Amino acid sequence: MQKILLADDDPGIREVLPLLLSAEGYEAIAATDGEAVLEKWMSP
C-alpha cells in the first residue's frame, strides 16, 4: 500500500481526504502543516 502525506489547515479536508484516498487503496497520513508532516514522516 502506498502512503500519501498531506498537510492542510482545514479540519474537514484532513478528515475527508484520507477517507477518499483510502477507498482508492492509499494510506493517507494527514497533518496540520508541513512541519507536522515531517515529524510524522520521520517517526518510526
PDB file of C-alpha atoms in Angstrom:
ATOM      1  CA  MET A   1       0.000   0.000   0.000  1.00  0.00           C
ATOM      2  CA  GLN A   2       1.373   3.394  -0.950  1.00  0.00           C
ATOM      3  CA  LYS A   3       1.390   6.228   1.570  1.00  0.00           C
ATOM      4  CA  ILE A   4       0.406   9.818   0.957  1.00  0.00           C
ATOM      5  CA  LEU A   5       1.341  12.557   3.392  1.00  0.00           C
ATOM      6  CA  LEU A   6      -0.876  15.600   3.248  1.00  0.00           C
ATOM      7  CA  ALA A   7      -0.933  18.908   5.055  1.00  0.00           C
ATOM      8  CA  ASP A   8      -3.950  21.175   5.292  1.00  0.00           C
ATOM      9  CA  ASP A   9      -5.122  23.620   7.919  1.00  0.00           C
ATOM     10  CA  ASP A  10      -8.804  22.828   7.265  1.00  0.00           C
ATOM     11  CA  PRO A  11     -10.010  20.090   9.660  1.00  0.00           C
ATOM     12  CA  GLY A  12     -12.738  18.994   7.233  1.00  0.00           C
ATOM     13  CA  ILE A  13     -10.200  18.365   4.471  1.00  0.00           C
ATOM     14  CA  ARG A  14      -7.949  16.452   6.880  1.00  0.00           C
ATOM     15  CA  GLU A  15     -10.910  14.256   7.806  1.00  0.00           C
ATOM     16  CA  VAL A  16     -12.419  13.601   4.371  1.00  0.00           C
ATOM     17  CA  LEU A  17      -9.404  13.359   2.077  1.00  0.00           C
ATOM     18  CA  PRO A  18      -7.821  10.389   3.873  1.00  0.00           C
ATOM     19  CA  LEU A  19     -11.144   8.546   3.643  1.00  0.00           C
ATOM     20  CA  LEU A  20     -11.354   9.163  -0.103  1.00  0.00           C
ATOM     21  CA  LEU A  21      -7.742   8.149  -0.639  1.00  0.00           C
ATOM     22  CA  SER A  22      -8.217   5.043   1.483  1.00  0.00           C
ATOM     23  CA  ALA A  23     -11.086   3.980  -0.774  1.00  0.00           C
ATOM     24  CA  GLU A  24      -8.615   4.178  -3.683  1.00  0.00           C
ATOM     25  CA  GLY A  25      -6.071   1.969  -1.923  1.00  0.00           C
ATOM     26  CA  TYR A  26      -3.755   4.545  -0.373  1.00  0.00           C
ATOM     27  CA  GLU A  27      -2.748   5.071   3.218  1.00  0.00           C
ATOM     28  CA  ALA A  28      -3.148   8.797   3.845  1.00  0.00           C
ATOM     29  CA  ILE A  29      -1.487  10.498   6.783  1.00  0.00           C
ATOM     30  CA  ALA A  30      -2.836  13.978   7.454  1.00  0.00           C
ATOM     31  CA  ALA A  31      -1.274  16.810   9.417  1.00  0.00           C
ATOM     32  CA  THR A  32      -1.999  20.467  10.084  1.00  0.00           C
ATOM     33  CA  ASP A  33       1.139  21.846   8.398  1.00  0.00           C
ATOM     34  CA  GLY A  34       4.372  20.934   6.689  1.00  0.00           C
ATOM     35  CA  GLU A  35       6.320  20.733   9.927  1.00  0.00           C
ATOM     36  CA  ALA A  36       3.857  18.218  11.383  1.00  0.00           C
ATOM     37  CA  VAL A  37       4.056  16.148   8.174  1.00  0.00           C
ATOM     38  CA  LEU A  38       7.836  15.979   8.503  1.00  0.00           C
ATOM     39  CA  GLU A  39       7.525  14.882  12.130  1.00  0.00           C
ATOM     40  CA  LYS A  40       5.127  12.103  11.103  1.00  0.00           C
ATOM     41  CA  TRP A  41       7.406  11.103   8.221  1.00  0.00           C
ATOM     42  CA  MET A  42      10.459  10.848  10.468  1.00  0.00           C
ATOM     43  CA  SER A  43       8.745   8.936  13.286  1.00  0.00           C
ATOM     44  CA  PRO A  44       9.046   5.129  13.193  1.00  0.00           C
TER      45      PRO A  44
END
